[in-house]
Amino acid sequence: MEIISKQIREDARSSLKGNWILMVFFTLLYNNLDIIIDFIPSINSDRFSIILTFISTALFIFGYNNIILQITRGNNIKFSIFFSGCKKVLKGFLMNLVIGIYTLLWSILFIIPGIIANIKYSMAYFIWADDPDIGIDEAINESINMTDGHKWEIFKLFFSFIGWFLLLIALGLGIEFIIEYYITDTIFLLNNIGLIIFSIGFIYLEAYFKVSMGVLYNKLIGFKEIEENKFLLDE
């Protein structure tokens, strides 16, 4: 069965109807440390910023992906869900570390193997959110199996968001250029308006992308169930 990027995005927008504010809010919480680092140069240049971001991600990655699944499945969203993974921070940290190392090792070979690795492991966090007791290697292997035969279609879904990202960059840089060369004696807020607009736009884009990935995950689950039922019938 085929994955159609346009349909995935349409389903994501449908899931986000009435939930945009919630999803953007939780995405903002999830990226809170990244945003703070962006606006404080002294922290941004600090070599420990990567470690701090890594820890922050580990704290909330389970709850954030759980929120995404609830939205894509039309369930009621409880604020407490976002913090449900705080007790699983060590597992979140290790999963980030393992997936990061695997992806880096493939990326060392070349860009394309790195992209393929990113696609193969892309469902691991959703799998974990669906089954909190699953092992890290088991979640990764399940993600590899789930995406098998769909890598090109998933890549096309990834790529379909590139245009929006480039537009945000162009808009931010364009505004920064205008402020720098045509406006003098500006206040701090105006000096950073390009970065602010990019950050806000990126939060919305990330929310849209992550929900699209959640929709994709649900669809891949359906494909898996169909394949398993077909296998049982063939027996």
CSV table of N, CA and C in Angstrom, one decimal, residues 49-119:
chain,number,residue,atom,x,y,z
A,49,SER,N,25.9,23.7,26.0
A,49,SER,CA,24.5,23.9,25.5
A,49,SER,C,23.9,22.7,24.9
A,50,ILE,N,24.8,21.9,24.2
A,50,ILE,CA,24.3,20.7,23.5
A,50,ILE,C,23.9,19.7,24.5
A,51,ILE,N,24.7,19.6,25.6
A,51,ILE,CA,24.3,18.6,26.7
A,51,ILE,C,23.0,19.0,27.3
A,52,LEU,N,22.9,20.3,27.6
A,52,LEU,CA,21.6,20.8,28.3
A,52,LEU,C,20.4,20.5,27.4
A,53,THR,N,20.6,20.7,26.1
A,53,THR,CA,19.5,20.5,25.2
A,53,THR,C,19.2,19.0,25.1
A,54,PHE,N,20.2,18.2,25.1
A,54,PHE,CA,20.0,16.7,25.1
A,54,PHE,C,19.2,16.2,26.3
A,55,ILE,N,19.6,16.8,27.5
A,55,ILE,CA,18.9,16.4,28.7
A,55,ILE,C,17.4,16.9,28.7
A,56,SER,N,17.2,18.1,28.2
A,56,SER,CA,15.8,18.6,28.1
A,56,SER,C,15.0,17.8,27.2
A,57,THR,N,15.6,17.4,26.1
A,57,THR,CA,14.8,16.5,25.1
A,57,THR,C,14.5,15.2,25.8
A,58,ALA,N,15.5,14.6,26.5
A,58,ALA,CA,15.2,13.3,27.1
A,58,ALA,C,14.1,13.4,28.2
A,59,LEU,N,14.0,14.5,28.8
A,59,LEU,CA,12.9,14.7,29.8
A,59,LEU,C,11.5,14.6,29.2
A,60,PHE,N,11.3,15.2,28.0
A,60,PHE,CA,10.0,15.4,27.5
A,60,PHE,C,9.7,14.7,26.2
A,61,ILE,N,10.6,13.9,25.7
A,61,ILE,CA,10.4,13.3,24.4
A,61,ILE,C,9.3,12.2,24.4
A,62,PHE,N,9.2,11.5,25.5
A,62,PHE,CA,8.1,10.5,25.7
A,62,PHE,C,6.8,11.2,25.7
A,63,GLY,N,6.6,12.2,26.6
A,63,GLY,CA,5.4,12.8,26.7
A,63,GLY,C,5.0,13.6,25.4
A,64,TYR,N,5.9,14.2,24.8
A,64,TYR,CA,5.6,15.0,23.6
A,64,TYR,C,5.1,14.1,22.5
A,65,ASN,N,5.8,12.9,22.3
A,65,ASN,CA,5.3,12.0,21.2
A,65,ASN,C,4.0,11.4,21.6
A,66,ASN,N,3.7,11.2,22.9
A,66,ASN,CA,2.4,10.7,23.4
A,66,ASN,C,1.3,11.7,23.0
A,67,ILE,N,1.6,13.0,23.2
A,67,ILE,CA,0.7,14.1,22.9
A,67,ILE,C,0.3,14.0,21.4
A,68,ILE,N,1.4,13.9,20.6
A,68,ILE,CA,1.2,13.8,19.1
A,68,ILE,C,0.2,12.7,18.8
A,69,LEU,N,0.4,11.5,19.4
A,69,LEU,CA,-0.4,10.4,19.1
A,69,LEU,C,-1.9,10.6,19.5
A,70,GLN,N,-2.0,11.2,20.7
A,70,GLN,CA,-3.4,11.5,21.1
A,70,GLN,C,-4.1,12.5,20.2
A,71,ILE,N,-3.4,13.5,19.7
A,71,ILE,CA,-4.0,14.4,18.7
A,71,ILE,C,-4.4,13.7,17.4
A,72,THR,N,-3.5,12.9,16.9
A,72,THR,CA,-3.8,12.2,15.6
A,72,THR,C,-4.9,11.2,15.7
A,73,ARG,N,-5.1,10.7,17.0
A,73,ARG,CA,-6.2,9.7,17.2
A,73,ARG,C,-7.5,10.3,17.7
A,74,GLY,N,-7.5,11.7,17.8
A,74,GLY,CA,-8.7,12.4,18.2
A,74,GLY,C,-9.1,12.2,19.6
A,75,ASN,N,-8.1,11.9,20.5
A,75,ASN,CA,-8.4,11.8,21.9
A,75,ASN,C,-8.2,13.1,22.7
A,76,ASN,N,-8.8,13.2,23.8
A,76,ASN,CA,-8.7,14.3,24.7
A,76,ASN,C,-7.3,14.5,25.2
A,77,ILE,N,-6.8,15.7,25.2
A,77,ILE,CA,-5.4,15.9,25.6
A,77,ILE,C,-5.4,16.4,27.1
A,78,LYS,N,-4.6,15.7,27.9
A,78,LYS,CA,-4.4,16.1,29.3
A,78,LYS,C,-3.0,16.7,29.4
A,79,PHE,N,-2.9,17.8,30.1
A,79,PHE,CA,-1.6,18.5,30.3
A,79,PHE,C,-0.6,17.6,30.9
A,80,SER,N,-1.0,16.7,31.8
A,80,SER,CA,-0.1,15.8,32.5
A,80,SER,C,0.6,14.8,31.6
A,81,ILE,N,0.0,14.6,30.4
A,81,ILE,CA,0.6,13.6,29.5
A,81,ILE,C,2.0,14.1,29.1
A,82,PHE,N,2.2,15.4,28.9
A,82,PHE,CA,3.4,15.9,28.5
A,82,PHE,C,4.6,15.6,29.4
A,83,PHE,N,4.2,15.5,30.7
A,83,PHE,CA,5.3,15.3,31.7
A,83,PHE,C,5.3,13.8,32.1
A,84,SER,N,4.6,13.0,31.4
A,84,SER,CA,4.5,11.5,31.8
A,84,SER,C,5.8,10.8,31.6
A,85,GLY,N,6.7,11.4,30.8
A,85,GLY,CA,8.0,10.7,30.6
A,85,GLY,C,9.1,11.2,31.4
A,86,CYS,N,8.9,12.1,32.4
A,86,CYS,CA,9.9,12.7,33.2
A,86,CYS,C,10.6,11.6,34.0
A,87,LYS,N,9.8,10.6,34.5
A,87,LYS,CA,10.3,9.5,35.2
A,87,LYS,C,11.1,8.5,34.4
A,88,LYS,N,11.0,8.7,33.0
A,88,LYS,CA,11.6,7.8,32.1
A,88,LYS,C,12.8,8.5,31.4
A,89,VAL,N,13.3,9.5,32.1
A,89,VAL,CA,14.3,10.4,31.5
A,89,VAL,C,15.6,9.6,31.1
A,90,LEU,N,16.0,8.6,32.0
A,90,LEU,CA,17.2,7.8,31.6
A,90,LEU,C,17.0,7.0,30.4
A,91,LYS,N,15.8,6.4,30.2
A,91,LYS,CA,15.5,5.7,29.0
A,91,LYS,C,15.5,6.6,27.8
A,92,GLY,N,14.9,7.8,28.0
A,92,GLY,CA,14.8,8.8,26.9
A,92,GLY,C,16.2,9.2,26.5
A,93,PHE,N,17.1,9.4,27.5
A,93,PHE,CA,18.5,9.8,27.2
A,93,PHE,C,19.2,8.8,26.4
A,94,LEU,N,19.0,7.5,26.9
A,94,LEU,CA,19.7,6.4,26.2
A,94,LEU,C,19.2,6.2,24.8
A,95,MET,N,17.9,6.3,24.6
A,95,MET,CA,17.3,6.1,23.3
A,95,MET,C,17.8,7.2,22.3
A,96,ASN,N,17.9,8.5,22.8
A,96,ASN,CA,18.4,9.5,22.0
A,96,ASN,C,19.9,9.3,21.7
A,97,LEU,N,20.6,8.8,22.7
A,97,LEU,CA,22.0,8.5,22.5
A,97,LEU,C,22.3,7.4,21.4
A,98,VAL,N,21.5,6.3,21.6
A,98,VAL,CA,21.7,5.1,20.7
A,98,VAL,C,21.3,5.5,19.3
A,99,ILE,N,20.1,6.1,19.1
A,99,ILE,CA,19.7,6.5,17.8
A,99,ILE,C,20.6,7.5,17.2
A,100,GLY,N,21.1,8.5,18.0
A,100,GLY,CA,22.1,9.5,17.5
A,100,GLY,C,23.4,8.8,17.1
A,101,ILE,N,23.9,7.9,17.8
A,101,ILE,CA,25.1,7.2,17.4
A,101,ILE,C,24.9,6.4,16.1
A,102,TYR,N,23.8,5.6,16.1
A,102,TYR,CA,23.5,4.9,14.8
A,102,TYR,C,23.4,5.8,13.6
A,103,THR,N,22.7,6.9,13.8
A,103,THR,CA,22.5,7.8,12.6
A,103,THR,C,23.9,8.4,12.2
A,104,LEU,N,24.7,8.8,13.3
A,104,LEU,CA,26.0,9.4,13.0
A,104,LEU,C,26.9,8.4,12.3
A,105,LEU,N,26.9,7.2,12.7
A,105,LEU,CA,27.8,6.2,12.0
A,105,LEU,C,27.4,6.0,10.6
A,106,TRP,N,26.1,6.0,10.3
A,106,TRP,CA,25.6,5.9,8.9
A,106,TRP,C,26.0,7.1,8.1
A,107,SER,N,25.9,8.3,8.8
A,107,SER,CA,26.1,9.6,8.1
A,107,SER,C,27.6,9.7,7.8
A,108,ILE,N,28.5,9.1,8.6
A,108,ILE,CA,29.9,9.1,8.3
A,108,ILE,C,30.2,8.5,6.9
A,109,LEU,N,29.4,7.5,6.5
A,109,LEU,CA,29.6,6.8,5.2
A,109,LEU,C,29.3,7.8,4.1
A,110,PHE,N,28.2,8.5,4.2
A,110,PHE,CA,27.8,9.5,3.3
A,110,PHE,C,26.5,10.1,3.7
A,111,ILE,N,26.0,11.2,3.0
A,111,ILE,CA,24.8,11.8,3.4
A,111,ILE,C,23.6,10.9,3.2
A,112,ILE,N,23.5,10.2,2.1
A,112,ILE,CA,22.3,9.4,1.8
A,112,ILE,C,22.1,8.3,2.8
A,113,PRO,N,23.2,7.5,3.2
A,113,PRO,CA,23.0,6.5,4.2
A,113,PRO,C,22.5,7.2,5.5
A,114,GLY,N,22.9,8.4,5.8
A,114,GLY,CA,22.5,9.1,7.0
A,114,GLY,C,21.0,9.4,7.0
A,115,ILE,N,20.5,9.8,5.8
A,115,ILE,CA,19.1,10.1,5.6
A,115,ILE,C,18.3,8.9,5.7
A,116,ILE,N,18.8,7.8,5.1
A,116,ILE,CA,18.1,6.5,5.2
A,116,ILE,C,18.0,6.0,6.7
A,117,ALA,N,19.1,6.2,7.4
A,117,ALA,CA,19.1,5.8,8.8
A,117,ALA,C,18.0,6.6,9.6
A,118,ASN,N,18.0,7.9,9.3
A,118,ASN,CA,17.0,8.8,10.0
A,118,ASN,C,15.6,8.4,9.7
A,119,ILE,N,15.3,7.9,8.5
A,119,ILE,CA,14.0,7.4,8.2
A,119,ILE,C,13.7,6.1,8.9
